[in-house]
Short mmCIF file of C-alpha atoms in Angstrom, two decimals:
data_model
loop_
_atom_site.label_atom_id
_atom_site.label_comp_id
_atom_site.label_asym_id
_atom_site.label_seq_id
_atom_site.Cartn_x
_atom_site.Cartn_y
_atom_site.Cartn_z
CA UNK A 9 38.79 -95.14 -38.11
CA UNK A 10 36.66 -97.80 -37.71
CA UNK A 11 36.04 -100.56 -40.19
CA UNK A 12 32.14 -99.56 -40.36
CA UNK A 13 32.35 -96.46 -41.09
CA UNK A 14 34.97 -97.01 -44.34
CA UNK A 15 32.74 -99.36 -45.00
CA UNK A 16 29.41 -96.86 -45.39
CA UNK A 17 31.22 -94.44 -46.50
CA UNK A 18 32.08 -96.77 -49.63
CA UNK A 19 28.56 -98.00 -49.99
CA UNK A 20 27.31 -94.31 -49.98
CA UNK A 21 30.50 -93.69 -52.82
CA UNK A 22 29.04 -97.30 -54.96
CA UNK A 23 25.47 -96.17 -54.68
CA UNK A 24 26.69 -92.63 -56.62
CA UNK A 25 29.61 -93.85 -58.64
CA UNK A 26 29.82 -95.62 -62.39
CA UNK A 27 32.10 -98.93 -62.29
CA UNK A 28 34.66 -97.49 -64.09
CA UNK A 29 34.69 -94.70 -61.16
CA UNK A 30 34.11 -97.16 -58.50
CA UNK A 31 37.47 -99.26 -60.08
CA UNK A 32 39.71 -96.17 -60.13
CA UNK A 33 39.14 -95.69 -56.15
CA UNK A 34 39.23 -99.35 -55.15
CA UNK A 35 42.71 -99.37 -57.48
CA UNK A 36 44.10 -95.86 -55.39
CA UNK A 37 43.11 -97.44 -51.93
CA UNK A 38 45.36 -100.60 -52.14
CA UNK A 39 47.96 -98.82 -53.95
CA UNK A 40 51.29 -96.69 -51.91
CA UNK A 41 51.01 -94.30 -49.59
CA UNK A 42 52.27 -91.78 -52.22
CA UNK A 43 49.47 -93.16 -55.07
CA UNK A 44 46.89 -92.82 -53.14
CA UNK A 45 47.98 -89.07 -51.96
CA UNK A 46 48.57 -88.87 -55.79
CA UNK A 47 45.09 -90.32 -56.02
CA UNK A 48 43.24 -87.59 -53.31
CA UNK A 49 44.40 -84.99 -55.64
CA UNK A 50 44.18 -85.84 -58.78
CA UNK A 51 39.86 -87.51 -57.73
CA UNK A 52 38.10 -84.71 -59.82
CA UNK A 53 39.48 -85.72 -62.66
CA UNK A 54 37.75 -88.97 -62.68
CA UNK A 55 35.36 -89.10 -60.13
CA UNK A 56 31.60 -86.93 -61.10
CA UNK A 57 31.57 -83.64 -58.44
CA UNK A 58 27.72 -84.36 -58.57
CA UNK A 59 25.83 -83.48 -54.92
CA UNK A 60 25.57 -87.48 -53.85
CA UNK A 61 22.64 -88.99 -52.91
CA UNK A 62 22.48 -90.80 -49.52
CA UNK A 63 19.67 -93.24 -47.94
CA UNK A 64 18.37 -92.37 -44.72
CA UNK A 65 19.56 -95.49 -43.15
CA UNK A 66 23.05 -95.39 -43.68
CA UNK A 67 23.25 -91.28 -43.15
CA UNK A 68 21.46 -92.12 -39.33
CA UNK A 69 24.04 -95.52 -38.93
CA UNK A 70 27.23 -92.37 -39.84
CA UNK A 71 25.70 -90.53 -37.22
CA UNK A 72 24.83 -93.19 -34.68
CA UNK A 73 28.68 -94.52 -35.30
CA UNK A 74 30.48 -90.89 -34.96
CA UNK A 75 27.59 -88.28 -33.37
CA UNK A 76 26.90 -85.27 -35.26
CA UNK A 77 29.15 -85.91 -38.67
CA UNK A 78 27.45 -85.85 -42.09
CA UNK A 79 28.36 -86.17 -45.60
CA UNK A 80 25.16 -84.51 -46.32
CA UNK A 81 25.20 -82.15 -49.95
CA UNK A 82 29.22 -83.49 -50.25
CA UNK A 83 30.05 -84.07 -53.48
CA UNK A 84 30.95 -87.43 -54.56
CA UNK A 85 34.63 -86.00 -55.00
CA UNK A 86 34.76 -84.62 -51.46
CA UNK A 87 33.73 -87.86 -50.04
CA UNK A 88 36.07 -90.17 -52.88
CA UNK A 89 38.74 -87.63 -51.08
CA UNK A 90 37.32 -88.73 -47.40
CA UNK A 91 37.26 -92.01 -47.83
CA UNK A 92 40.67 -92.07 -49.32
CA UNK A 93 42.45 -90.28 -46.51
CA UNK A 94 40.57 -93.46 -44.45
CA UNK A 95 42.63 -95.92 -46.34
CA UNK A 96 45.66 -94.54 -45.49
CA UNK A 97 47.95 -97.03 -42.93
CA UNK A 98 48.19 -95.04 -39.70
CA UNK A 99 50.04 -98.07 -37.53
CA UNK A 100 53.02 -95.98 -38.29
CA UNK A 101 52.27 -92.70 -36.32
CA UNK A 102 55.27 -90.32 -37.98
CA UNK A 103 55.02 -91.28 -41.60
CA UNK A 104 50.99 -90.65 -40.73
CA UNK A 105 51.47 -87.68 -39.48
CA UNK A 106 53.82 -86.48 -42.20
CA UNK A 107 51.39 -87.68 -45.05
CA UNK A 108 48.01 -85.84 -43.63
CA UNK A 109 50.23 -82.67 -42.73
CA UNK A 110 51.58 -82.81 -46.57
CA UNK A 111 47.90 -82.81 -48.41
CA UNK A 112 47.31 -79.56 -46.51
CA UNK A 113 50.77 -78.03 -47.13
CA UNK A 114 50.18 -78.20 -50.67
CA UNK A 115 46.21 -78.30 -50.54
CA UNK A 116 43.90 -76.01 -53.14
CA UNK A 117 40.29 -74.94 -52.27
CA UNK A 118 38.64 -77.92 -52.58
CA UNK A 119 41.59 -80.59 -51.41
CA UNK A 120 41.33 -78.19 -47.88
CA UNK A 121 37.61 -78.60 -48.09
CA UNK A 122 37.98 -82.67 -48.16
CA UNK A 123 40.79 -82.72 -45.04
CA UNK A 124 38.65 -80.29 -42.17
CA UNK A 125 36.13 -83.18 -43.30
CA UNK A 126 37.86 -85.93 -42.51
CA UNK A 127 39.19 -84.15 -39.60
CA UNK A 128 36.54 -86.19 -37.52
CA UNK A 129 37.91 -89.34 -38.97
CA UNK A 130 41.11 -88.96 -39.01
CA UNK A 131 43.53 -91.02 -36.15
CA UNK A 132 45.62 -89.16 -33.76
CA UNK A 133 42.88 -86.32 -33.79
CA UNK A 134 45.08 -84.25 -31.47
CA UNK A 135 47.50 -83.42 -33.96
CA UNK A 136 45.42 -81.81 -36.10
CA UNK A 137 44.06 -79.18 -33.75
CA UNK A 138 45.87 -76.34 -34.90
CA UNK A 139 44.96 -76.97 -38.50
CA UNK A 140 41.68 -76.63 -37.06
CA UNK A 141 41.94 -73.81 -35.28
CA UNK A 142 43.86 -72.03 -38.24
CA UNK A 143 40.26 -73.13 -40.33
CA UNK A 144 37.96 -70.59 -38.46
CA UNK A 145 40.28 -68.04 -39.64
CA UNK A 146 40.16 -68.89 -43.43
CA UNK A 147 38.41 -66.09 -45.59
CA UNK A 148 37.56 -68.97 -47.79
CA UNK A 149 33.98 -69.66 -47.02
CA UNK A 150 33.77 -73.12 -48.09
CA UNK A 151 36.44 -74.01 -45.85
CA UNK A 152 35.44 -71.80 -43.12
CA UNK A 153 32.17 -73.81 -43.53
CA UNK A 154 33.84 -77.50 -43.84
CA UNK A 155 35.16 -77.18 -40.04
CA UNK A 156 32.30 -74.98 -38.73
CA UNK A 157 29.24 -76.26 -40.09
CA UNK A 158 27.71 -80.74 -39.34
CA UNK A 159 31.35 -81.19 -38.62
CA UNK A 160 31.79 -82.75 -34.59
CA UNK A 161 35.58 -82.24 -34.29
CA UNK A 162 35.37 -78.70 -32.68
CA UNK A 163 32.90 -79.88 -30.20
CA UNK A 164 35.37 -82.58 -29.09
CA UNK A 165 38.43 -81.59 -29.34
CA UNK A 166 38.14 -77.57 -29.40
CA UNK A 167 39.51 -74.78 -26.13
CA UNK A 168 36.31 -73.19 -24.81
CA UNK A 169 37.79 -70.05 -26.41
CA UNK A 170 38.91 -71.52 -29.52
CA UNK A 171 35.07 -72.58 -30.12
CA UNK A 172 33.47 -69.63 -28.94
CA UNK A 173 36.07 -67.66 -31.95
CA UNK A 174 33.93 -70.60 -34.19
CA UNK A 175 30.72 -69.50 -33.37
CA UNK A 176 31.36 -65.81 -33.33
CA UNK A 177 32.30 -65.75 -36.74
CA UNK A 178 29.90 -68.20 -38.20
CA UNK A 179 27.04 -65.55 -36.72
CA UNK A 180 29.41 -62.37 -37.96
CA UNK A 181 29.23 -64.27 -41.80
CA UNK A 182 25.56 -64.68 -41.43
CA UNK A 183 25.90 -68.88 -41.60
CA UNK A 184 23.05 -70.82 -40.29
CA UNK A 185 23.96 -71.23 -36.91
CA UNK A 186 22.42 -74.47 -36.21
CA UNK A 187 24.38 -76.70 -38.33
CA UNK A 188 27.23 -76.58 -35.76
CA UNK A 189 27.17 -79.47 -33.82
CA UNK A 190 27.28 -79.39 -30.40
CA UNK A 191 26.41 -76.11 -29.73
CA UNK A 192 24.00 -76.95 -27.08
CA UNK A 193 26.66 -78.46 -25.32
CA UNK A 194 29.30 -76.01 -26.02
CA UNK A 195 27.35 -73.27 -25.00
CA UNK A 196 28.77 -71.02 -21.83
CA UNK A 197 28.66 -68.39 -19.74
CA UNK A 198 31.66 -66.39 -21.38
CA UNK A 199 29.61 -66.40 -24.97
CA UNK A 200 26.45 -65.34 -23.54
CA UNK A 201 28.26 -62.37 -22.47
CA UNK A 202 30.05 -61.81 -25.69
CA UNK A 203 27.03 -62.35 -27.61
CA UNK A 204 25.20 -60.00 -25.64
CA UNK A 205 28.25 -57.13 -26.34
CA UNK A 206 27.24 -58.03 -29.97
CA UNK A 207 23.80 -57.45 -28.93
CA UNK A 208 24.14 -53.76 -28.29
CA UNK A 209 26.64 -52.75 -30.92
CA UNK A 210 24.25 -54.18 -33.86
CA UNK A 211 21.68 -52.44 -32.06
CA UNK A 212 23.43 -49.13 -31.84
CA UNK A 213 24.21 -49.15 -35.55
CA UNK A 214 20.45 -50.26 -36.07
CA UNK A 215 20.96 -53.32 -37.39
CA UNK A 216 19.27 -56.47 -36.44
CA UNK A 217 20.74 -59.90 -34.27
CA UNK A 218 20.43 -63.15 -35.78
CA UNK A 219 17.02 -64.81 -33.52
CA UNK A 220 19.74 -68.06 -33.26
CA UNK A 221 22.23 -65.63 -31.31
CA UNK A 222 19.37 -66.01 -28.11
CA UNK A 223 20.06 -70.09 -27.75
CA UNK A 224 23.44 -69.66 -26.24
CA UNK A 225 22.09 -67.34 -24.24
CA UNK A 226 19.34 -68.56 -22.08
CA UNK A 227 20.78 -70.36 -19.35
CA UNK A 228 22.97 -67.57 -18.47
CA UNK A 229 20.27 -64.85 -18.33
CA UNK A 230 21.25 -62.40 -15.26
CA UNK A 231 20.52 -58.78 -14.07
CA UNK A 232 23.32 -57.92 -16.68
CA UNK A 233 21.68 -59.89 -19.57
CA UNK A 234 17.84 -59.24 -18.88
CA UNK A 235 17.28 -55.86 -20.29
CA UNK A 236 18.57 -57.87 -23.42
CA UNK A 237 15.70 -59.97 -23.21
CA UNK A 238 13.35 -57.14 -22.24
CA UNK A 239 14.34 -55.13 -25.66
CA UNK A 240 13.61 -58.64 -27.67
CA UNK A 241 9.85 -58.89 -26.29
CA UNK A 242 10.06 -54.45 -27.31
CA UNK A 243 10.71 -55.66 -30.83
CA UNK A 244 8.66 -54.87 -33.62
CA UNK A 245 10.04 -58.80 -34.98
CA UNK A 246 7.81 -61.64 -34.65
CA UNK A 247 11.30 -63.32 -34.58
CA UNK A 248 12.80 -61.54 -31.58
CA UNK A 249 9.53 -62.53 -29.31
CA UNK A 250 10.47 -65.61 -29.73
CA UNK A 251 13.50 -65.67 -29.07
CA UNK A 252 13.49 -63.72 -26.23
CA UNK A 253 10.37 -66.48 -24.93
CA UNK A 254 13.04 -69.32 -25.93
CA UNK A 255 15.47 -67.96 -23.89
CA UNK A 256 13.83 -66.86 -20.96
CA UNK A 257 12.15 -70.45 -21.10
CA UNK A 258 15.41 -72.13 -20.76
CA UNK A 259 16.77 -69.86 -17.79
CA UNK A 260 16.92 -70.60 -14.09
CA UNK A 261 16.93 -66.54 -13.22
CA UNK A 262 13.78 -66.22 -11.38
CA UNK A 263 13.61 -62.51 -13.17
CA UNK A 264 13.59 -64.06 -16.29
CA UNK A 265 10.73 -66.91 -15.87
CA UNK A 266 8.75 -63.54 -14.42
CA UNK A 267 9.35 -61.81 -18.11
CA UNK A 268 8.14 -64.10 -19.40
CA UNK A 269 5.01 -65.12 -18.20
CA UNK A 270 4.24 -61.18 -18.69
CA UNK A 271 3.65 -62.71 -22.62
CA UNK A 272 0.86 -65.22 -22.16
CA UNK A 273 0.34 -65.83 -25.30
CA UNK A 274 4.17 -67.06 -26.19
CA UNK A 275 4.66 -68.63 -22.97
CA UNK A 276 2.20 -70.64 -23.74
CA UNK A 277 3.67 -71.72 -27.10
CA UNK A 278 6.97 -72.41 -25.73
CA UNK A 279 5.10 -74.48 -23.04
CA UNK A 280 3.16 -76.68 -26.08
CA UNK A 281 6.26 -77.23 -27.34
CA UNK A 282 4.63 -75.75 -30.19
CA UNK A 283 7.18 -72.55 -30.41
CA UNK A 284 11.23 -73.99 -30.51
CA UNK A 285 14.14 -72.95 -31.53
CA UNK A 286 13.95 -74.98 -35.50
CA UNK A 287 11.04 -72.80 -35.79
CA UNK A 288 14.03 -70.15 -35.71
CA UNK A 289 16.30 -71.90 -38.09
CA UNK A 290 17.27 -70.50 -41.47
#
């Protein structure tokens, strides 16, 4: 963990804490590992749970240091816990891993949220892969969100299978798919085929499919997936038609380009840039 990241997190903390809160955190950060871990648990008793405010410049610097890392909409307690974790001495790998594992094993929900939020910052990132993939199976919504949304760890470390499971559960739970970091970089053919199957099941049941699903399919449109685009273009929902246009525009499959050309207004909107995936985010 770079000193730069620690410094930037501390800058945000100082901007959002009272002098008393900041001093309590400073004292805990320089104490023994056991006292620091005890402080991690005790944070809500000494630090406010308010939502932090972040200078745009500081958030930009954080994102430049670790692509996709964001503390946006975090509570002060969550940020303080993550910062305390960055103060743990990582020079002794065995002791460091044991301390973090102890926190995981004894954590309640909000503590788990902080631990999963901190994964991109922890030393020995490969050590936490089981914990991270296990969080994808969590039934605690806030815990799932902490690993799935605005967290660059899955993009950097998940296998294709684990990544696809994360994306699918995000969709099943009707979460904002566009907040998954690395969504475009980790798109893959297997995921596209699975999403097509998912869409067919939804349509057969008379249910809709989130339009953001199709941003993961465009590059992989083929003979099997082209009928999905035709279905979307024929939908009464404008979002479906826009999603089909955007997906086809990203495809190298000639039939997809020909299909898009039949919907001139949408094709023009895509080419001009006035229609993009951001319009379909929620």
